[in-house]
Short mmCIF file of C-alpha atoms and ligand atoms in Angstrom, two decimals:
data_model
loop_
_atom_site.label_atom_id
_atom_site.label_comp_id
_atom_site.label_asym_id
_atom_site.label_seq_id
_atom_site.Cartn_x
_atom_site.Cartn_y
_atom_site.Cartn_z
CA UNK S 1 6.55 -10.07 -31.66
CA UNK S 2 6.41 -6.64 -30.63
CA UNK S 3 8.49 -5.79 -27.40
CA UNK S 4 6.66 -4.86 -24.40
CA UNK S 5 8.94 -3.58 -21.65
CA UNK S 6 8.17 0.39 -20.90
CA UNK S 7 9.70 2.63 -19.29
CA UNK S 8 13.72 2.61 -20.43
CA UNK S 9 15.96 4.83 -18.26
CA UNK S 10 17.73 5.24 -21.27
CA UNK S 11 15.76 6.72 -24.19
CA UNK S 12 15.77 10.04 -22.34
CA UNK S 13 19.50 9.66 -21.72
CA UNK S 14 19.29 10.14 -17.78
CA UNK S 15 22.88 10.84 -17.09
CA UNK S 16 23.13 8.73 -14.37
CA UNK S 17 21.16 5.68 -14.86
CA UNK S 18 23.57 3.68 -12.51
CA UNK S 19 23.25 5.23 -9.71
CA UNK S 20 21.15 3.13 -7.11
CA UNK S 21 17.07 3.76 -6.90
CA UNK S 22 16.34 6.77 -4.10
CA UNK S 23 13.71 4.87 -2.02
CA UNK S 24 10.39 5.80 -2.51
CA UNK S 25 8.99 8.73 -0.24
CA UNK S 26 6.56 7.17 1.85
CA UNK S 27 3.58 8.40 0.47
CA UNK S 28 4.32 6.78 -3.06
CA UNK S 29 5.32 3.41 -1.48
CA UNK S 30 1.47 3.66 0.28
CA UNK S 31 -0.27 4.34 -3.34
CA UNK S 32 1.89 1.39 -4.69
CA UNK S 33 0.87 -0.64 -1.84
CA UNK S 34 -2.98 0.13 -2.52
CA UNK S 35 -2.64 -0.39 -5.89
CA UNK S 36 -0.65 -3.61 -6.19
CA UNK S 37 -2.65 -5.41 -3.69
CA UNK S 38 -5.98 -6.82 -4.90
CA UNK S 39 -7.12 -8.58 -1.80
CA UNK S 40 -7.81 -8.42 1.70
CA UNK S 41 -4.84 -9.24 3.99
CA UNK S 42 -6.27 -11.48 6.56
CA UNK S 43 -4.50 -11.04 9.42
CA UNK S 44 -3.55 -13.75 12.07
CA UNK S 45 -2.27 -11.13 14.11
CA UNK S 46 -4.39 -10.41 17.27
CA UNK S 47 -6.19 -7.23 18.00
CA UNK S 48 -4.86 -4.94 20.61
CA UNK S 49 -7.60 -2.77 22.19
CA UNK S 50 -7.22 -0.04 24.46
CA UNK S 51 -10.81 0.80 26.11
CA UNK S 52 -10.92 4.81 27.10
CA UNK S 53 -14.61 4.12 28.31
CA UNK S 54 -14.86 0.70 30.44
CA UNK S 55 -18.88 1.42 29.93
CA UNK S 56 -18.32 1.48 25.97
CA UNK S 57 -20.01 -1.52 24.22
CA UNK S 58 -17.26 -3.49 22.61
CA UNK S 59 -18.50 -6.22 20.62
CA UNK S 60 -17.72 -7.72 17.07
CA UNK S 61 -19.43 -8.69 14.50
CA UNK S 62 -19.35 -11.23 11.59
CA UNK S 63 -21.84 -10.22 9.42
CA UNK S 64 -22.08 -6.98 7.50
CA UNK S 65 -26.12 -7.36 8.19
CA UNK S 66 -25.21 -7.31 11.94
CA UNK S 67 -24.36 -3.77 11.48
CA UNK S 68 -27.85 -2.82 10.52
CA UNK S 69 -26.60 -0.48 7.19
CA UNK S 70 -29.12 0.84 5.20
CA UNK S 71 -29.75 -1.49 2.19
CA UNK S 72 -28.27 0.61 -0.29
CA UNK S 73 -25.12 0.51 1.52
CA UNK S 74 -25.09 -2.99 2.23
CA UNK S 75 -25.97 -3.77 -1.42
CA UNK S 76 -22.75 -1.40 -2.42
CA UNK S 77 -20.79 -3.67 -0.13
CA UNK S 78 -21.92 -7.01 -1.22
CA UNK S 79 -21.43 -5.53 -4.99
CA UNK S 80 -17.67 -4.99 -4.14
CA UNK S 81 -17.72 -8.82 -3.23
CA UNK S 82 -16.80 -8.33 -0.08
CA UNK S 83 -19.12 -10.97 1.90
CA UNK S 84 -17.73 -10.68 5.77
CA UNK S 85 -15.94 -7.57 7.77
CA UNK S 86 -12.13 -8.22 8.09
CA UNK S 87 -10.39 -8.74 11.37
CA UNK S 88 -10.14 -4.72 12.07
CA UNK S 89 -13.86 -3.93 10.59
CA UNK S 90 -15.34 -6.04 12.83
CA UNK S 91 -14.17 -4.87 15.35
CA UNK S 92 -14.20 -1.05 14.52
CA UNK S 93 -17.47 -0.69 12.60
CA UNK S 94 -19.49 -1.67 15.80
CA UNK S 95 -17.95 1.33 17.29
CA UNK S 96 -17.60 3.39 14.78
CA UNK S 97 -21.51 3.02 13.54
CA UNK S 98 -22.61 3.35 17.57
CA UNK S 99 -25.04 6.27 18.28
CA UNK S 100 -23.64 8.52 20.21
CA UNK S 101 -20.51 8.20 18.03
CA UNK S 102 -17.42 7.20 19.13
CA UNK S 103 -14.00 8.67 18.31
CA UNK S 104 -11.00 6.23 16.96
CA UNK S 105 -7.15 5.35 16.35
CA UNK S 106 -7.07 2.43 14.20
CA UNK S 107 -3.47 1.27 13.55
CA UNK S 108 -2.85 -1.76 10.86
CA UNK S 109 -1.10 -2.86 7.98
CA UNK S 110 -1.91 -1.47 4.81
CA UNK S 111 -4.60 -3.77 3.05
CA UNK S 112 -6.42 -5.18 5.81
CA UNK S 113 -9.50 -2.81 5.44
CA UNK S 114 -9.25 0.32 7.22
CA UNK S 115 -10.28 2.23 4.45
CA UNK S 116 -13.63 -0.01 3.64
CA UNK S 117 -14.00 0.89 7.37
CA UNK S 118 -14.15 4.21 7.25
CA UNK S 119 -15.92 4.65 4.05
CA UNK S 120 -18.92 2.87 5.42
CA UNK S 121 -18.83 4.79 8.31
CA UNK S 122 -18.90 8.09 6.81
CA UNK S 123 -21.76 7.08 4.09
CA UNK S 124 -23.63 5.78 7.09
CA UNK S 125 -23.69 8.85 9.07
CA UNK S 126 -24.19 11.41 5.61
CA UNK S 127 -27.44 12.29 5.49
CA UNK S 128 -28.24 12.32 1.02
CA UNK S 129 -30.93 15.14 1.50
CA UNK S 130 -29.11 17.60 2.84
CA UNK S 131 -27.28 19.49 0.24
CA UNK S 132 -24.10 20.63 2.02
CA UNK S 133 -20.91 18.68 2.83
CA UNK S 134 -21.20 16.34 6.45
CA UNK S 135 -18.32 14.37 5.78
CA UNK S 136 -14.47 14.97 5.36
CA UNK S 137 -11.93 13.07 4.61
CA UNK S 138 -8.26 13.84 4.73
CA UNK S 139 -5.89 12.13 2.76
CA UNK S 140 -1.74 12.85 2.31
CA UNK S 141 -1.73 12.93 -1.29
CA UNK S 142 -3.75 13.59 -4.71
CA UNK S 143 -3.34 10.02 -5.44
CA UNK S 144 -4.41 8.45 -2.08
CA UNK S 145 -7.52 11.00 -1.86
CA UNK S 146 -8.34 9.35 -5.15
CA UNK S 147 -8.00 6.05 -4.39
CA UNK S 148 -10.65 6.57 -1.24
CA UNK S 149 -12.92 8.94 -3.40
CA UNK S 150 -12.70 5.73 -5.69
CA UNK S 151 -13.93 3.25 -2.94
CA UNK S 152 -16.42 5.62 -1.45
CA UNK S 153 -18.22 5.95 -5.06
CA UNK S 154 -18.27 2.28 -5.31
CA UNK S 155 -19.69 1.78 -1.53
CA UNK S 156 -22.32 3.99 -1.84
CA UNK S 157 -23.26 3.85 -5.80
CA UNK S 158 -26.88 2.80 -4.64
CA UNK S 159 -27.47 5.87 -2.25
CA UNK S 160 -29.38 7.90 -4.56
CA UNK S 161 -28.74 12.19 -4.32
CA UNK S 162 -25.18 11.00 -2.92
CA UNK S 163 -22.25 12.94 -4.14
CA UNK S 164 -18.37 12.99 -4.13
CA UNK S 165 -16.07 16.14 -4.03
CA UNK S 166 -12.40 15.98 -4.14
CA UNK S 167 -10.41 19.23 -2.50
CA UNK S 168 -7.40 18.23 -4.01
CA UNK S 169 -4.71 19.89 -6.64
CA UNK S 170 -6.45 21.07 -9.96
CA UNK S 171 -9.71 21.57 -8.50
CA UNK S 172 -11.34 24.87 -8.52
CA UNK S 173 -13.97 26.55 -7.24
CA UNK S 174 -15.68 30.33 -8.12
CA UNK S 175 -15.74 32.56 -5.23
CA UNK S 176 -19.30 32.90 -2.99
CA UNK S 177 -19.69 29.14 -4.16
CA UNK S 178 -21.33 26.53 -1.78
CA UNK S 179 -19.93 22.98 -2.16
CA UNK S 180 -23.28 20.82 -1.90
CA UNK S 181 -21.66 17.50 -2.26
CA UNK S 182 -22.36 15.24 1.04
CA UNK S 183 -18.69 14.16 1.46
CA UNK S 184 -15.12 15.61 0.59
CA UNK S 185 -12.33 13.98 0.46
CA UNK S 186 -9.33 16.02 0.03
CA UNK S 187 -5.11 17.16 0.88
CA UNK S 188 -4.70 19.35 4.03
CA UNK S 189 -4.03 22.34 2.35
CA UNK S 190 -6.70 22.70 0.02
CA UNK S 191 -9.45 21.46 2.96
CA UNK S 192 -8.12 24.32 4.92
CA UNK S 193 -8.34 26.71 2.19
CA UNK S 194 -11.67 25.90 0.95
CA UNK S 195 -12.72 25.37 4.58
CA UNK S 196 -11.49 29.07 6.19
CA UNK S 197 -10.01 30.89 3.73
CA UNK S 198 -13.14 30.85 0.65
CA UNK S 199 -15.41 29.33 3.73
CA UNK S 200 -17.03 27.06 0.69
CA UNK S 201 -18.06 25.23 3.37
CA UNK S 202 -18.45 25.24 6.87
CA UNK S 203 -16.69 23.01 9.15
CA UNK S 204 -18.45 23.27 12.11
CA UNK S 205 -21.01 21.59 10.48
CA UNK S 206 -19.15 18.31 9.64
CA UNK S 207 -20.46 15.28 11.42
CA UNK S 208 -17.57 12.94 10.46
CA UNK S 209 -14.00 13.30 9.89
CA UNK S 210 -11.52 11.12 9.03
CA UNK S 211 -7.82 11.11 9.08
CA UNK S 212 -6.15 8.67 6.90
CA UNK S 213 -2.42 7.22 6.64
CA UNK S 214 -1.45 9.59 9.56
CA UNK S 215 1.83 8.36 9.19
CA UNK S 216 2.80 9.66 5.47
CA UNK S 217 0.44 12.75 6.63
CA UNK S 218 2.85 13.74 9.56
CA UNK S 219 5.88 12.40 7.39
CA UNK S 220 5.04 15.32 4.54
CA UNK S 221 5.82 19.02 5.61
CA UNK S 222 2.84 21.05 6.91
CA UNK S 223 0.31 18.32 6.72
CA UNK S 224 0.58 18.21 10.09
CA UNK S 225 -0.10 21.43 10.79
CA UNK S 226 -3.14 21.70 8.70
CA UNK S 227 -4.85 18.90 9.44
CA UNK S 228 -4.51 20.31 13.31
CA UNK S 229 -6.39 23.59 12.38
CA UNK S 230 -8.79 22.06 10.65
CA UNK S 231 -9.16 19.69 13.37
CA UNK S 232 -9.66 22.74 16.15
CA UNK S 233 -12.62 24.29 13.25
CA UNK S 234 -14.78 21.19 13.77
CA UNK S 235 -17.83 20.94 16.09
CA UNK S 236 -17.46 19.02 19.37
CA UNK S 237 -20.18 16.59 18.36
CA UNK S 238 -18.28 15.46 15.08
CA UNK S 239 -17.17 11.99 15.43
CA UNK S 240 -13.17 11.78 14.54
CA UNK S 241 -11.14 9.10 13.02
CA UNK S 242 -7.71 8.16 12.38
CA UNK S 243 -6.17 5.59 10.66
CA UNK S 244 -2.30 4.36 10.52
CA UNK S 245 -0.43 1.78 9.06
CA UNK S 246 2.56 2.39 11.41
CA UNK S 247 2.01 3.22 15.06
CA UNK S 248 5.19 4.84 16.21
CA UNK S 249 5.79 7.63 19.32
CA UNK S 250 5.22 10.44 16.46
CA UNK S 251 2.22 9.19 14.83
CA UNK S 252 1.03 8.30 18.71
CA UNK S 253 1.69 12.08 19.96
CA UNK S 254 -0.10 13.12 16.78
CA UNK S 255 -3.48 11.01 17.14
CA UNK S 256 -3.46 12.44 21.10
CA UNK S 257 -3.51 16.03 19.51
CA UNK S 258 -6.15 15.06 16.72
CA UNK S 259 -8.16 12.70 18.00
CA UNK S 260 -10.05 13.40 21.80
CA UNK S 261 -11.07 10.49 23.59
CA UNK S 262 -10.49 7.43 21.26
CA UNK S 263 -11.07 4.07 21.64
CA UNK S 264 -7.67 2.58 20.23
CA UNK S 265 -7.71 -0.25 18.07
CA UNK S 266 -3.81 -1.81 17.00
CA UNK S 267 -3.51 -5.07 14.34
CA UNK S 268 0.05 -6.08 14.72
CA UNK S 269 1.76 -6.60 11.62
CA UNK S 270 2.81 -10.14 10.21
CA UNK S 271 6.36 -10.73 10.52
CA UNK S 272 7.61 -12.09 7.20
CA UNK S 273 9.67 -15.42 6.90
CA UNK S 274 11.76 -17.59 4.94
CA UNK S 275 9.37 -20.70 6.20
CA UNK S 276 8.09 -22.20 3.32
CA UNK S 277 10.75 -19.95 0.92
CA UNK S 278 13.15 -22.96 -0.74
CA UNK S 279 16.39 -21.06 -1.32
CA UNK S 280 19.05 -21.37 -4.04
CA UNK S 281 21.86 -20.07 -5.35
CA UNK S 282 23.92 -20.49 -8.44
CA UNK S 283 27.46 -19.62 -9.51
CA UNK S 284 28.00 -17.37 -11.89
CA UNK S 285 31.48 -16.38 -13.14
CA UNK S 286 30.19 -13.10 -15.09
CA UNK S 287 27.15 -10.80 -15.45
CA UNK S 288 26.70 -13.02 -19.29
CA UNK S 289 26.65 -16.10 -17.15
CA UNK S 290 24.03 -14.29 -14.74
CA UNK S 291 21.80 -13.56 -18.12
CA UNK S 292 22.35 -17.04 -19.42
CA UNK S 293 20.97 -18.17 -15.57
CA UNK S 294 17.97 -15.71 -16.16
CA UNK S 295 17.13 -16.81 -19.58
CA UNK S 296 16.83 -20.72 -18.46
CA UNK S 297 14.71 -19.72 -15.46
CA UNK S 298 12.33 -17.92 -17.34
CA UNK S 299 12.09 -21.03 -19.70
CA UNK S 300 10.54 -22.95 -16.82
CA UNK S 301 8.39 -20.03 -15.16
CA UNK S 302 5.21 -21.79 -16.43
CA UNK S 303 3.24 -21.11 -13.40
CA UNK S 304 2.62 -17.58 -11.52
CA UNK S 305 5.65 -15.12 -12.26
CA UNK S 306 8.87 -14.20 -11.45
CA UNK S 307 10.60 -10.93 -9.63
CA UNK S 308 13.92 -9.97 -10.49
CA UNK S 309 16.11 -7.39 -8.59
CA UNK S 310 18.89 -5.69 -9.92
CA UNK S 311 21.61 -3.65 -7.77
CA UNK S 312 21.38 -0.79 -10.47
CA UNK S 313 19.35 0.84 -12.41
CA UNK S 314 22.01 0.20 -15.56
CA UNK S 315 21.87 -3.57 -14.81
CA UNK S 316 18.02 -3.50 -14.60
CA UNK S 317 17.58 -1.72 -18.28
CA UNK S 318 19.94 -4.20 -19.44
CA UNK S 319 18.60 -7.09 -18.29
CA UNK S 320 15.49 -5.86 -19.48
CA UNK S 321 16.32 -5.24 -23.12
CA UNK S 322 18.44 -8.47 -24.13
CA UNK S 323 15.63 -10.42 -22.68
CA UNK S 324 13.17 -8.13 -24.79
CA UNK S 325 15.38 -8.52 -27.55
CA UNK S 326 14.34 -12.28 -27.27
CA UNK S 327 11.08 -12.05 -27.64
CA UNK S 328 10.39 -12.29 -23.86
CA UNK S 329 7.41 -10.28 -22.32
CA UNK S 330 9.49 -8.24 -19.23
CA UNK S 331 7.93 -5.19 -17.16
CA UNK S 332 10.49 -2.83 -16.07
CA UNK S 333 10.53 -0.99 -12.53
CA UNK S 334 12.73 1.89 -11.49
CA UNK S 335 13.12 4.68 -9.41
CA UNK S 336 13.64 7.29 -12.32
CA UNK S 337 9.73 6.67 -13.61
CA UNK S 338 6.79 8.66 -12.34
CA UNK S 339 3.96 7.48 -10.21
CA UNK S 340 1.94 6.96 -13.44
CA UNK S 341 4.23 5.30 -14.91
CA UNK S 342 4.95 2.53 -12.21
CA UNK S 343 1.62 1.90 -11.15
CA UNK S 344 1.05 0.98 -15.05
CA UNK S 345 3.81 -1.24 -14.79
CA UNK S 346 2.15 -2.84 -12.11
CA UNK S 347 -1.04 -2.94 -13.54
CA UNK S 348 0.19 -4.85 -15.97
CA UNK S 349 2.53 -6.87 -14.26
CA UNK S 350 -0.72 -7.78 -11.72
CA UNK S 351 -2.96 -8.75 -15.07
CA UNK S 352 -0.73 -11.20 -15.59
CA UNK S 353 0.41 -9.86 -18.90
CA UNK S 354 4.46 -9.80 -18.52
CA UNK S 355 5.77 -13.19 -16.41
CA UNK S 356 9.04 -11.44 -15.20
CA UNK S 357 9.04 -7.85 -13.55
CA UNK S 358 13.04 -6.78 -13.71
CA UNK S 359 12.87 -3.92 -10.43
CA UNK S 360 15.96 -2.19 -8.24
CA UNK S 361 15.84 -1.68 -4.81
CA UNK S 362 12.82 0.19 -4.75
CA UNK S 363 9.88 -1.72 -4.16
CA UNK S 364 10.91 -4.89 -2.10
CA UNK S 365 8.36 -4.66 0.28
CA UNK S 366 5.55 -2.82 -2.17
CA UNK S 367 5.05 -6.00 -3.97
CA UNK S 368 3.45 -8.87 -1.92
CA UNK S 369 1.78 -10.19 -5.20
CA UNK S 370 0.73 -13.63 -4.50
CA UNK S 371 1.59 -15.09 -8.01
CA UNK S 372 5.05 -14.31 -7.50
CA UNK S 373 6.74 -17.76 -7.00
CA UNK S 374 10.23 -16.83 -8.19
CA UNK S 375 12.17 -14.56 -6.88
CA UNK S 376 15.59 -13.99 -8.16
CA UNK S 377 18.39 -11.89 -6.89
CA UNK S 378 20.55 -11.06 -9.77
CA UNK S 379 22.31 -8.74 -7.17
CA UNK S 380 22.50 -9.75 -3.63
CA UNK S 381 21.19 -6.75 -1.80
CA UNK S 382 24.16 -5.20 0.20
CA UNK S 383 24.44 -2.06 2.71
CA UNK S 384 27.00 0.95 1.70
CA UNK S 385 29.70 -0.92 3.05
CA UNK S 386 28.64 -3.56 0.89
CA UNK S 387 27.82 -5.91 3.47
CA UNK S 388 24.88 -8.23 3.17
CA UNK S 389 21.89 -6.25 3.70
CA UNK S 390 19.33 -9.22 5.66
CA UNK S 391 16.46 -6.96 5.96
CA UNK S 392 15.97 -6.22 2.04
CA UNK S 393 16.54 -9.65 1.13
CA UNK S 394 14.15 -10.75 3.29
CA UNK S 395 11.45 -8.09 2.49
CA UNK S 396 12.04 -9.06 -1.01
CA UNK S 397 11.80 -12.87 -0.59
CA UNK S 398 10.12 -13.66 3.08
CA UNK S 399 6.27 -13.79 2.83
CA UNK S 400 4.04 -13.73 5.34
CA UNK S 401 0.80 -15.97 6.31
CA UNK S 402 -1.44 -15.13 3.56
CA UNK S 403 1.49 -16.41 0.85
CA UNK S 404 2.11 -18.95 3.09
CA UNK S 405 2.29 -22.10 0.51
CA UNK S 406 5.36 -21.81 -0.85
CA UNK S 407 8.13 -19.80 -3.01
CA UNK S 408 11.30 -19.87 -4.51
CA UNK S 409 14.74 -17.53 -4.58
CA UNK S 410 17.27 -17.49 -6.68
CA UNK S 411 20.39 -15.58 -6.01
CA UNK S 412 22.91 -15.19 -8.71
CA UNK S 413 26.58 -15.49 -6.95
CA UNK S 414 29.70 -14.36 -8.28
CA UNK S 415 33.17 -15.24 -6.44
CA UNK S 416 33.28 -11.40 -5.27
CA UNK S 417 29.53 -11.82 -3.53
CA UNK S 418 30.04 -15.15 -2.23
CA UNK S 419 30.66 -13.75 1.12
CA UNK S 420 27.28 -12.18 0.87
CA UNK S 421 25.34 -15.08 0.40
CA UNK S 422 27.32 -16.48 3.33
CA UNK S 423 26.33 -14.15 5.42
CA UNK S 424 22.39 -14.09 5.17
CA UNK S 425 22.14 -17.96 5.17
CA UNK S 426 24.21 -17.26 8.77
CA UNK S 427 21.87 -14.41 9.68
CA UNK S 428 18.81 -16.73 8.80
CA UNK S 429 20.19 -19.71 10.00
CA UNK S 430 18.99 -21.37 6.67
CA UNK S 431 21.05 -23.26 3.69
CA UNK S 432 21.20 -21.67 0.48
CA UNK S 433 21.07 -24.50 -1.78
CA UNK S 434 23.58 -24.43 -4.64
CA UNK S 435 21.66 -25.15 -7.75
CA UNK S 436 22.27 -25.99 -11.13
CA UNK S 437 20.21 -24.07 -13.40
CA UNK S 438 20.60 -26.96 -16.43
CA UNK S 439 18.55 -28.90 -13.53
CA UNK S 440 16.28 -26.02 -12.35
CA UNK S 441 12.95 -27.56 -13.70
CA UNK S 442 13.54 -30.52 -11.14
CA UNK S 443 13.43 -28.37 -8.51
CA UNK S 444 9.58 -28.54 -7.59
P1 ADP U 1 -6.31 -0.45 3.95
O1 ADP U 1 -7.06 0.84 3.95
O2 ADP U 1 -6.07 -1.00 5.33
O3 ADP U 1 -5.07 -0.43 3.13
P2 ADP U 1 -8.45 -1.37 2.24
O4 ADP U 1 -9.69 -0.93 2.91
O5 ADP U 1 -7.96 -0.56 1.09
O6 ADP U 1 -7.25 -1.54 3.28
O7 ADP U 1 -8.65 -2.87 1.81
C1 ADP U 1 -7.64 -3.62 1.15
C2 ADP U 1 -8.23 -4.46 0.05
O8 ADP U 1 -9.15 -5.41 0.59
C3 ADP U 1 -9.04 -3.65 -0.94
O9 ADP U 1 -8.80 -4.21 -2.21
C4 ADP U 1 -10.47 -3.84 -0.51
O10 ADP U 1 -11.35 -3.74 -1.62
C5 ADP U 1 -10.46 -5.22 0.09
N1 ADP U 1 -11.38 -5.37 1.23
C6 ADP U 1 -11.58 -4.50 2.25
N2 ADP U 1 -12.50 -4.98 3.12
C7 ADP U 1 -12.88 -6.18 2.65
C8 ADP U 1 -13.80 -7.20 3.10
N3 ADP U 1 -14.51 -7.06 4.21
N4 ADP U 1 -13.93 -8.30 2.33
C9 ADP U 1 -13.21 -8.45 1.19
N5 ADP U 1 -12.33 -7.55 0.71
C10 ADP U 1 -12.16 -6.43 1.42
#
């Protein structure tokens, strides 16, 4: 059996591979999100609308064909497999696809389908013919301009003379050169250079503009900043958009300068529980015992997979090689690996084709995979003062609606965390069960 676990923090002899994961910078925690979701998150939530025109027509629909897309487009759509709008598209793509056009500040969750949203809407409005770029897209990052340029190829494969440019690192351009493509999709500062400083395009001409994940945009040094100038370059006719997945007083104060006029459109965000979570511990005198825990639960993870969370990045590569060393398939996650290098981690974790993930701190909330049914703790997550830390464990275990069936955790207890584990069932108000792992295949 060959071993399968990547990404060892200690074949490059990092110096300090026990050192607790940094937390991911915003922007990377977004491309993980878009990546390690597959689905739609359909929300329960209500919508929260904020009318700036009372005259505005503000209906919904539930059919894409409601929308009256050109067939191409709809074809594109129905090719993706998505069959109805989500909870935010039907309510935005009314709107957005209304003649005159309306301006908008969409705030939900990540994965719910803002992105679909405003892809559609900007290969609606393009015209194919016209050789010279109509719509822009901003995005914070290389990677998340990807991922849209990505979706907007797939959306509109069957518009014929329809093309994609990226403005984003790496791309180049020979002076006194005309972009031609219909839509760009691009980081701040190399839509403002190409826009004023080679003019290889002209902005007043745009007809659509989107803003996306304004929240990493205005969390990232100058993006803010750019994305205003190019803002004040655009025609008053162009219709603008902006999307969020967090709606705080920065991101707010930052839509009012970007965005005139907008209908406001707010998904709140589905708390997490412990619900349907059935929660166990077991006492472990050593870190051996805490393997010898591990290696019986995997034994009996026969359906969906298992999450594992280590304190440090030492433990995690540990954990990771004895069980390697058994012949067990185990992905490992941490914070010293590259974007590249997680998201195939996660790729391959998602497939389906390692049954245990081994991570550290850093992606608790990143990975709402829905075949994870186990979740263990091999380290209780505790603050600085080493004081239970609720709000990790229950990013890391709660699940909201869409998961709703059911889960397991496991926490691995030692006399010196006991306190710990005391703690979150009081913060909870919920019993850890004590559980002998001999028994753990009774245990539903
Ligand atoms: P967001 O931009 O809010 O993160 P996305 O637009 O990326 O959300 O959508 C999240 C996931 O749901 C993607 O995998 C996307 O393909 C899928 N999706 C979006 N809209 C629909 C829909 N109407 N029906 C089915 N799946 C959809």
């Amino acid at each position: 059996r060959s071993p399968t676990y990547s990404g060892s923090p200690e074949k490059n002899g990092a110096p300090s591979n026990d050192e607790e994961d940094k937390p991911l910078s915003v922007a990377e925690k977004s491309l993980l999100q878009k990546i390690v979701r597959k689905g739609l998150i359909e929300s329960k939530q209500e919508l929260e609308i904020q009318r700036k025109d009372p005259h505005s027509p503000l209906y919904s629909v539930k059919t894409f064909e409601a929308l009256h897309l050109k067939p191409e487009l709809l074809k594109g759509i129905y090719e993706m497999g998505f069959y109805a709008p989500s909870k935010i598209q039907e309510t935005a793509l009314p709107t957005l696809l209304a003649d005159p056009p309306h301006n908008m500040v969409a705030q939900s969750q990540s994965g719910t389908g803002k992105t679909a949203a405003f892809s559609l809407t900007m290969l609606s409005r393009v015209n194919p013919k016209i050789q010279e770029p109509q719509g822009l897209c901003l995005a914070p990052t290389y990677e998340l301009a990807i991922q849209i340029g990505e979706v907007v190829a797939k959306m509109g494969k069957f518009i014929t003379d329809l093309s994609v440019r990226y403005a984003v690192r790496g791309e180049n351009l020979e002076r006194g050169k005309k972009i031609t493509e219909q839509i760009i999709i691009g980081t701040p500062g190399k839509v403002l250079d190409w826009g004023l400083k080679y003019r290889f395009f002209d902005l007043s001409k745009l007809t659509v503009f989107v803003l996306d994940e304004a929240d990493v945009m205005i969390a990232t040094q100058g993006h803010q900043d750019f994305s205003l100038r190019i803002q004040k370059r655009l025609s008053p006719e162009c219709q603008i958009m902006l999307f969020s997945a967090t709606y705080d007083k920065e991101v707010m104060e930052f839509a009012q300068d970007m965005v005139p006029n907008p209908l406001i459109i707010k998904l709140k965000r589905e708390e997490e529980s412990l619900d349907n979570i059935k929660q166990h511990y077991v006492l472990c005198k050593n870190i051996d015992e805490k393997y010898e825990a591990v290696s019986n639960i995997y034994g009996v993870v026969t359906i969906g997979q298992a999450m594992i969370f280590c304190h440090t990045r030492k433990t995690a590569a540990w954990l990771a090689e004895k069980l390697t060393k058994e012949g067990l398939n185990v992905g490992l996650l941490s914070g010293e690996l590259t974007v590249e290098q997680r998201l195939s981690i996660l790729d391959r974790f998602r497939e389906g084709k390692e049954k245990v993930l081994i991570t550290t701190n850093v992606l608790a909330r990143g990975i709402d995979v829905e075949q994870v049914t186990i979740v263990i703790n091999f380290d209780l997550p505790i603050d600085m003062e080493g004081k239970a830390d609720c709000e990790t464990y229950l990013h890391r275990i709660g699940r909201t609606g869409r998961f709703g069936k059911s889960g397991i955790a496991i926490n691995l207890v030692d006399q010196g965390s006991l306190h710990v584990l005391k703690e979150i069932e009081k913060h909870f108000g919920k019993k850890i069960e004590l559980l002998d792992t001999e028994d753990v295949d009774d245990q539903g």
